[in-house]
Amino acid sequence: MAERVEIVEMGPRDGLQNEKRIIPTEEKIALVDCLSRAGFRRIEVASFVSPKWVPQMADSAAVLAGITRAKGVSYAALTPNMKGYEAAKAARADEVAIFASASEGFSKANLNCTIAESLDRFRPVVEAARADGIPVRGYVSVVTDCPYDGAIAPAAVAKVAGALRDMGCYELSLGDTIGQGRPETIDAMLAAVLEELPAERLAGHYHDTAGRALANIEASLARGLRVFDAAVGGLGGCPYAPGAAGNVATEAVEARLRALGYETGLDRDCLAKAAGMARAMRG
Ligand code: HMG
Ligand code: MG
């Protein structure tokens, strides 16, 4: 039997957070409901951040309230602090994600604080989530290149990854936020992070700005990673990372994985339909 690789769907969150047009809540709900039929185990659908910072995600509670939850699917939400965590819990997010940066420049731009301050804010979130039985995923952003600080040392990524592991994140997703990583830099970064965590607890989150995300996924497969984040229709980017156009498209990752002999458990017709909806939602 083919080996399984999991794709975690990011479209409704990482995808739509960057769209200029304010997308009606019903359109977001329809996209999530379509994705729920595609066979994903995890879909990131919401982000409880400041609506002044990311207006596009201001209706996150309404999205979580409006979707038809499929059995066996975990609906995730980003939470930068306790305020976001309480809102995510009230909206019945199945899991939450905290997001740190490997560089000080991106931490300041994205979270308005230093890396150390961000970790201090995440600690009570993870403690509360543990008490509530809500799993916490962790992101490390700008793992190879930062739009503010330039090339990132692999040791800097490993340090933040270790801190998030110590806090209790069940999995760490490594973000090439601006899609400038190359197979060699991704490989060097992974070599350092693998000193802190086994491949089973890592995911690759690669943006496709320079068209190298699939090559970076292959480099990560060679290092033993079996979970990748992607967004249908290649939606997205990050509003605080200039040039961060486009998560790698889920349908492209699925096709590449299949060509490499892996199995994703995803329904290709459903994916094509969701990708069509996602593209139509773009401004
Ligand atoms: P701040 O301005 O320093 O925060 O922002 P503050 O504590 O001074 O609060 C300012 C205002 O925001 C206050 O309201 C707070 O109540 C409110 P006011 O009194 O002015 O009316 N506020 C909140 N409102 C709703 N939900 C909250 C919340 N927290 C405070 N949770 C803050 C600090 C963290 C809030 C801000 O910087 C922020 O929201 N940042 C989020 C930026 C973001 O969402 N970026 C995109 C996601 S990360 C990403 O895409 C990367 C990833 O995909 C991986 C990769 O690709 O690398 C994950
Ligand atoms: Mg991202």
Tab-separated table of C-alpha atoms and ligand atoms in Angstrom:
chain	number	residue	atom	x	y	z
A	1	MET	CA	0.000	0.000	0.000
A	2	ALA	CA	1.203	3.502	-0.813
A	3	GLU	CA	2.613	5.524	2.069
A	4	ARG	CA	0.292	8.229	3.383
A	5	VAL	CA	1.218	11.930	3.333
A	6	GLU	CA	-1.208	14.366	4.939
A	7	ILE	CA	-2.081	17.747	3.454
A	8	VAL	CA	-3.408	20.266	5.989
A	9	GLU	CA	-5.738	22.696	4.215
A	10	MET	CA	-4.945	26.378	4.792
A	11	GLY	CA	-7.138	28.078	2.165
A	12	PRO	CA	-9.884	29.529	4.374
A	13	ARG	CA	-7.297	31.076	6.740
A	14	ASP	CA	-3.844	31.642	5.226
A	15	GLY	CA	-5.480	31.896	1.823
A	16	LEU	CA	-8.289	34.323	2.476
A	17	GLN	CA	-6.553	36.474	5.130
A	18	ASN	CA	-4.611	38.174	2.362
A	19	GLU	CA	-7.441	38.927	-0.065
A	20	LYS	CA	-8.139	42.619	-0.546
A	21	ARG	CA	-11.835	42.193	-1.291
A	22	ILE	CA	-13.861	41.616	1.884
A	23	ILE	CA	-15.289	38.179	1.225
A	24	PRO	CA	-18.844	37.558	2.447
A	25	THR	CA	-19.045	35.085	5.345
A	26	GLU	CA	-21.409	32.835	3.351
A	27	GLU	CA	-18.769	32.416	0.625
A	28	LYS	CA	-16.194	31.362	3.225
A	29	ILE	CA	-18.645	28.892	4.761
A	30	ALA	CA	-19.419	27.418	1.330
A	31	LEU	CA	-15.696	26.947	0.663
A	32	VAL	CA	-15.127	25.220	4.010
A	33	ASP	CA	-18.165	22.974	3.490
A	34	CYS	CA	-16.815	21.975	0.073
A	35	LEU	CA	-13.373	21.277	1.606
A	36	SER	CA	-15.010	19.211	4.362
A	37	ARG	CA	-16.096	16.718	1.709
A	38	ALA	CA	-12.608	16.365	0.205
A	39	GLY	CA	-11.132	14.074	2.866
A	40	PHE	CA	-8.929	16.455	4.901
A	41	ARG	CA	-8.364	15.619	8.555
A	42	ARG	CA	-7.450	19.208	9.402
A	43	ILE	CA	-8.692	22.478	7.901
A	44	GLU	CA	-7.575	25.878	9.227
A	45	VAL	CA	-10.678	28.024	8.946
A	46	ALA	CA	-10.304	30.966	11.313
A	47	SER	CA	-7.968	33.458	12.931
A	48	PHE	CA	-8.761	35.256	16.193
A	49	VAL	CA	-6.325	38.134	15.744
A	50	SER	CA	-6.911	41.870	15.980
A	51	PRO	CA	-9.492	42.873	13.331
A	52	LYS	CA	-7.528	46.105	12.930
A	53	TRP	CA	-4.525	44.059	11.835
A	54	VAL	CA	-6.324	41.521	9.650
A	55	PRO	CA	-9.853	42.759	8.810
A	56	GLN	CA	-10.449	39.805	6.492
A	57	MET	CA	-10.592	37.402	9.463
A	58	ALA	CA	-12.973	39.516	11.587
A	59	ASP	CA	-15.886	37.136	10.909
A	60	SER	CA	-14.035	34.039	12.158
A	61	ALA	CA	-16.620	33.249	14.860
A	62	ALA	CA	-19.432	33.455	12.303
A	63	VAL	CA	-17.518	31.141	9.948
A	64	LEU	CA	-17.047	28.541	12.693
A	65	ALA	CA	-20.709	28.871	13.672
A	66	GLY	CA	-21.949	28.530	10.087
A	67	ILE	CA	-20.014	25.573	8.746
A	68	THR	CA	-21.368	22.037	8.680
A	69	ARG	CA	-18.805	20.121	10.678
A	70	ALA	CA	-17.821	16.815	9.105
A	71	LYS	CA	-17.050	13.875	11.351
A	72	GLY	CA	-13.327	13.302	11.761
A	73	VAL	CA	-12.314	16.792	10.578
A	74	SER	CA	-10.533	19.123	12.990
A	75	TYR	CA	-11.355	22.806	12.368
A	76	ALA	CA	-8.423	24.977	13.470
A	77	ALA	CA	-7.954	28.638	14.389
A	78	LEU	CA	-4.937	30.913	14.865
A	79	THR	CA	-4.610	32.502	18.312
A	80	PRO	CA	-1.901	35.110	19.030
A	81	ASN	CA	-2.773	35.659	22.705
A	82	MET	CA	-5.298	34.841	25.455
A	83	LYS	CA	-7.922	37.123	23.967
A	84	GLY	CA	-7.727	35.167	20.718
A	85	TYR	CA	-7.701	31.859	22.570
A	86	GLU	CA	-10.859	32.669	24.541
A	87	ALA	CA	-12.618	33.678	21.316
A	88	ALA	CA	-11.470	30.497	19.537
A	89	LYS	CA	-12.688	28.354	22.419
A	90	ALA	CA	-16.066	30.142	22.527
A	91	ALA	CA	-16.402	29.541	18.768
A	92	ARG	CA	-15.659	25.820	19.333
A	93	ALA	CA	-12.437	25.589	17.340
A	94	ASP	CA	-11.277	21.962	17.558
A	95	GLU	CA	-7.647	22.999	17.779
A	96	VAL	CA	-5.695	26.233	17.929
A	97	ALA	CA	-2.358	27.352	16.523
A	98	ILE	CA	0.186	29.750	17.955
A	99	PHE	CA	2.618	31.422	15.574
A	100	ALA	CA	6.145	32.569	16.319
A	101	SER	CA	8.879	33.910	14.089
A	102	ALA	CA	12.477	32.849	13.552
A	103	SER	CA	13.453	36.508	13.043
A	104	GLU	CA	13.000	39.598	15.201
A	105	GLY	CA	12.059	41.708	12.176
A	106	PHE	CA	9.102	39.543	11.200
A	107	SER	CA	8.020	39.084	14.832
A	108	LYS	CA	7.785	42.842	15.183
A	109	ALA	CA	5.914	43.278	11.893
A	110	ASN	CA	3.485	40.414	12.450
A	111	LEU	CA	2.924	40.422	16.214
A	112	ASN	CA	4.247	43.831	17.303
A	113	CYS	CA	6.619	42.267	19.844
A	114	THR	CA	9.935	40.463	20.168
A	115	ILE	CA	10.245	36.700	19.778
A	116	ALA	CA	10.692	36.343	23.556
A	117	GLU	CA	7.598	38.465	24.251
A	118	SER	CA	5.566	36.401	21.777
A	119	LEU	CA	6.610	33.186	23.541
A	120	ASP	CA	5.534	34.723	26.877
A	121	ARG	CA	2.107	35.446	25.399
A	122	PHE	CA	1.774	31.945	23.952
A	123	ARG	CA	2.614	30.143	27.216
A	124	PRO	CA	-0.747	30.853	28.941
A	125	VAL	CA	-2.549	29.977	25.692
A	126	VAL	CA	-0.968	26.521	25.654
A	127	GLU	CA	-1.616	26.059	29.387
A	128	ALA	CA	-5.287	27.001	29.024
A	129	ALA	CA	-5.660	24.791	25.955
A	130	ARG	CA	-4.135	21.858	27.799
A	131	ALA	CA	-6.612	22.331	30.667
A	132	ASP	CA	-9.455	22.524	28.128
A	133	GLY	CA	-8.268	19.480	26.164
A	134	ILE	CA	-7.697	21.535	22.978
A	135	PRO	CA	-4.623	20.512	20.917
A	136	VAL	CA	-2.151	23.271	20.028
A	137	ARG	CA	-0.141	23.382	16.816
A	138	GLY	CA	2.841	25.738	16.516
A	139	TYR	CA	4.144	27.685	13.540
A	140	VAL	CA	7.611	29.061	13.031
A	141	SER	CA	7.628	31.690	10.273
A	142	VAL	CA	10.415	32.892	7.963
A	143	VAL	CA	12.406	29.668	8.382
A	144	THR	CA	14.864	30.406	5.571
A	145	ASP	CA	14.362	34.024	4.436
A	146	CYS	CA	12.827	37.080	6.101
A	147	PRO	CA	11.577	40.166	4.223
A	148	TYR	CA	13.080	42.351	6.985
A	149	ASP	CA	16.169	40.504	8.300
A	150	GLY	CA	17.345	38.558	5.228
A	151	ALA	CA	18.753	35.026	5.376
A	152	ILE	CA	17.850	33.129	8.556
A	153	ALA	CA	20.302	30.881	10.377
A	154	PRO	CA	18.988	27.305	10.796
A	155	ALA	CA	19.959	27.481	14.495
A	156	ALA	CA	17.533	30.381	14.988
A	157	VAL	CA	14.668	28.242	13.666
A	158	ALA	CA	15.708	25.280	15.831
A	159	LYS	CA	15.750	27.500	18.923
A	160	VAL	CA	12.174	28.751	18.440
A	161	ALA	CA	11.019	25.261	17.439
A	162	GLY	CA	12.502	23.878	20.666
A	163	ALA	CA	10.743	26.557	22.719
A	164	LEU	CA	7.356	25.756	21.123
A	165	ARG	CA	7.946	22.027	21.677
A	166	ASP	CA	8.778	22.657	25.350
A	167	MET	CA	5.539	24.593	25.687
A	168	GLY	CA	3.560	21.591	24.468
A	169	CYS	CA	2.750	22.029	20.762
A	170	TYR	CA	1.880	18.616	19.345
A	171	GLU	CA	3.300	19.522	15.895
A	172	LEU	CA	5.393	22.329	14.459
A	173	SER	CA	4.730	23.750	11.032
A	174	LEU	CA	7.773	25.364	9.437
A	175	GLY	CA	6.837	28.368	7.337
A	176	ASP	CA	8.678	29.615	4.285
A	177	THR	CA	6.499	32.683	4.601
A	178	ILE	CA	7.769	34.543	1.545
A	179	GLY	CA	8.473	31.503	-0.621
A	180	GLN	CA	12.162	32.226	-1.108
A	181	GLY	CA	13.466	28.930	0.311
A	182	ARG	CA	15.399	26.579	-1.930
A	183	PRO	CA	15.805	22.822	-1.502
A	184	GLU	CA	19.333	23.419	-0.100
A	185	THR	CA	18.257	26.043	2.451
A	186	ILE	CA	15.176	24.023	3.440
A	187	ASP	CA	17.388	20.965	3.883
A	188	ALA	CA	19.887	22.842	6.073
A	189	MET	CA	17.058	24.288	8.161
A	190	LEU	CA	15.471	20.843	8.609
A	191	ALA	CA	18.805	19.316	9.628
A	192	ALA	CA	18.945	21.804	12.519
A	193	VAL	CA	15.285	21.455	13.547
A	194	LEU	CA	15.492	17.645	13.451
A	195	GLU	CA	18.009	17.910	16.289
A	196	GLU	CA	15.108	19.233	18.382
A	197	LEU	CA	12.097	17.263	17.130
A	198	PRO	CA	11.544	14.069	15.126
A	199	ALA	CA	10.181	14.316	11.570
A	200	GLU	CA	6.824	12.888	12.780
A	201	ARG	CA	6.207	16.130	14.672
A	202	LEU	CA	7.106	18.497	11.825
A	203	ALA	CA	5.143	19.892	8.906
A	204	GLY	CA	6.287	21.941	5.913
A	205	HIS	CA	4.384	25.167	5.189
A	206	TYR	CA	5.769	26.519	1.969
A	207	HIS	CA	4.579	29.505	0.007
A	208	ASP	CA	5.086	29.293	-3.732
A	209	THR	CA	6.174	32.843	-4.524
A	210	ALA	CA	9.252	31.736	-6.453
A	211	GLY	CA	7.746	28.503	-7.799
A	212	ARG	CA	9.946	26.273	-5.634
A	213	ALA	CA	7.431	24.994	-3.074
A	214	LEU	CA	7.057	21.571	-4.698
A	215	ALA	CA	10.837	21.135	-4.869
A	216	ASN	CA	11.017	22.180	-1.207
A	217	ILE	CA	8.354	19.606	-0.341
A	218	GLU	CA	10.447	16.930	-2.081
A	219	ALA	CA	13.512	17.991	-0.076
A	220	SER	CA	11.401	17.698	3.085
A	221	LEU	CA	10.063	14.261	2.125
A	222	ALA	CA	13.688	13.136	1.844
A	223	ARG	CA	14.160	14.324	5.455
A	224	GLY	CA	11.179	12.238	6.571
A	225	LEU	CA	8.421	14.880	6.797
A	226	ARG	CA	4.963	13.534	5.941
A	227	VAL	CA	2.694	16.525	6.633
A	228	PHE	CA	2.433	19.609	4.392
A	229	ASP	CA	0.260	22.703	4.532
A	230	ALA	CA	-1.310	23.973	1.300
A	231	ALA	CA	-4.224	26.117	0.132
A	232	VAL	CA	-6.712	25.222	-2.602
A	233	GLY	CA	-6.320	27.318	-5.701
A	234	GLY	CA	-2.956	28.597	-4.388
A	235	LEU	CA	-4.803	31.238	-2.363
A	236	GLY	CA	-3.077	33.561	-0.037
A	237	GLY	CA	-0.015	35.060	1.496
A	238	CYS	CA	0.681	37.018	4.634
A	239	PRO	CA	-0.322	40.672	5.005
A	240	TYR	CA	2.817	41.397	7.082
A	241	ALA	CA	5.263	39.756	4.674
A	242	PRO	CA	5.580	41.845	1.514
A	243	GLY	CA	5.749	39.606	-1.533
A	244	ALA	CA	4.346	36.548	0.224
A	245	ALA	CA	1.952	35.750	-2.604
A	246	GLY	CA	0.371	32.371	-2.611
A	247	ASN	CA	0.455	29.265	-0.515
A	248	VAL	CA	1.404	26.273	-2.594
A	249	ALA	CA	-1.795	24.971	-4.222
A	250	THR	CA	-3.308	21.900	-2.571
A	251	GLU	CA	-4.212	20.341	-5.914
A	252	ALA	CA	-0.616	20.735	-7.149
A	253	VAL	CA	0.786	19.153	-3.977
A	254	GLU	CA	-1.709	16.299	-4.229
A	255	ALA	CA	-0.750	15.663	-7.879
A	256	ARG	CA	2.983	15.745	-7.121
A	257	LEU	CA	2.623	13.421	-4.132
A	258	ARG	CA	0.598	10.997	-6.219
A	259	ALA	CA	3.228	11.082	-8.988
A	260	LEU	CA	5.847	10.270	-6.357
A	261	GLY	CA	3.828	7.234	-5.248
A	262	TYR	CA	2.282	8.641	-2.050
A	263	GLU	CA	-1.355	8.579	-1.121
A	264	THR	CA	-3.193	11.582	0.398
A	265	GLY	CA	-6.728	10.249	0.892
A	266	LEU	CA	-8.126	13.315	-0.890
A	267	ASP	CA	-10.926	13.285	-3.445
A	268	ARG	CA	-9.601	14.966	-6.588
A	269	ASP	CA	-13.019	16.011	-7.908
A	270	CYS	CA	-13.813	17.732	-4.594
A	271	LEU	CA	-10.410	19.440	-4.662
A	272	ALA	CA	-10.957	20.697	-8.211
A	273	LYS	CA	-14.352	22.091	-7.210
A	274	ALA	CA	-12.923	23.818	-4.120
A	275	ALA	CA	-10.022	25.217	-6.162
A	276	GLY	CA	-12.531	26.660	-8.641
A	277	MET	CA	-14.468	28.286	-5.793
A	278	ALA	CA	-11.253	29.657	-4.275
A	279	ARG	CA	-10.143	31.192	-7.564
A	280	ALA	CA	-13.558	32.793	-8.048
A	281	MET	CA	-13.276	34.362	-4.571
A	282	ARG	CA	-10.074	36.147	-5.475
A	283	GLY	CA	-10.322	39.888	-5.991
B	1	HMG	P1	-1.016	45.142	19.360
B	1	HMG	O1	-1.570	46.321	18.679
B	1	HMG	O2	0.398	45.201	19.845
B	1	HMG	O3	-1.954	44.603	20.547
B	1	HMG	O4	-1.175	43.895	18.391
B	1	HMG	P2	-2.627	45.187	21.797
B	1	HMG	O5	-2.607	44.120	22.815
B	1	HMG	O6	-2.053	46.544	22.126
B	1	HMG	O7	-4.129	45.376	21.286
B	1	HMG	C1	-4.503	46.309	20.293
B	1	HMG	C2	-5.989	46.152	20.001
B	1	HMG	O8	-6.231	44.847	19.450
B	1	HMG	C3	-6.846	46.232	21.248
B	1	HMG	O9	-8.093	46.775	20.844
B	1	HMG	C4	-7.042	44.791	21.633
B	1	HMG	O10	-8.188	44.561	22.380
B	1	HMG	C5	-7.146	44.139	20.278
B	1	HMG	P3	-8.461	48.325	21.048
B	1	HMG	O11	-8.339	48.533	22.542
B	1	HMG	O12	-7.437	49.112	20.251
B	1	HMG	O13	-9.834	48.432	20.486
B	1	HMG	N1	-6.749	42.724	20.288
B	1	HMG	C6	-7.486	41.740	19.752
B	1	HMG	N2	-8.674	41.742	19.123
B	1	HMG	C7	-9.153	40.542	18.711
B	1	HMG	N3	-8.498	39.377	18.877
B	1	HMG	C8	-7.312	39.351	19.491
B	1	HMG	C9	-6.763	40.554	19.966
B	1	HMG	N4	-5.632	40.858	20.605
B	1	HMG	C10	-5.638	42.190	20.811
B	1	HMG	N5	-6.685	38.181	19.643
B	1	HMG	C11	-1.599	41.556	18.028
B	1	HMG	C12	-0.791	42.587	18.803
B	1	HMG	C13	-0.969	40.197	18.276
B	1	HMG	C14	-3.042	41.559	18.531
B	1	HMG	C15	-1.544	41.928	16.522
B	1	HMG	O14	-0.215	42.110	16.159
B	1	HMG	C16	-2.168	40.901	15.640
B	1	HMG	O15	-3.365	40.670	15.662
B	1	HMG	N6	-1.319	40.220	14.798
B	1	HMG	C17	-1.777	39.152	13.949
B	1	HMG	C18	-1.146	39.297	12.581
B	1	HMG	C19	-1.613	38.165	11.699
B	1	HMG	O16	-2.701	37.625	11.882
B	1	HMG	N7	-0.790	37.800	10.702
B	1	HMG	C20	-1.116	36.769	9.781
B	1	HMG	C21	-1.089	35.406	10.396
B	1	HMG	S1	0.566	34.744	10.585
B	1	HMG	C22	0.900	34.002	9.061
B	1	HMG	O17	0.142	34.166	8.130
B	1	HMG	C23	2.096	33.087	8.931
B	1	HMG	C24	1.710	31.602	8.874
B	1	HMG	O18	0.855	31.348	7.775
B	1	HMG	C25	2.964	30.740	8.732
B	1	HMG	C26	3.916	31.232	7.636
B	1	HMG	O19	3.505	31.340	6.465
B	1	HMG	O20	5.060	31.521	7.995
B	1	HMG	C27	0.983	31.163	10.153
B	2	MG	MG	1.548	31.076	5.692
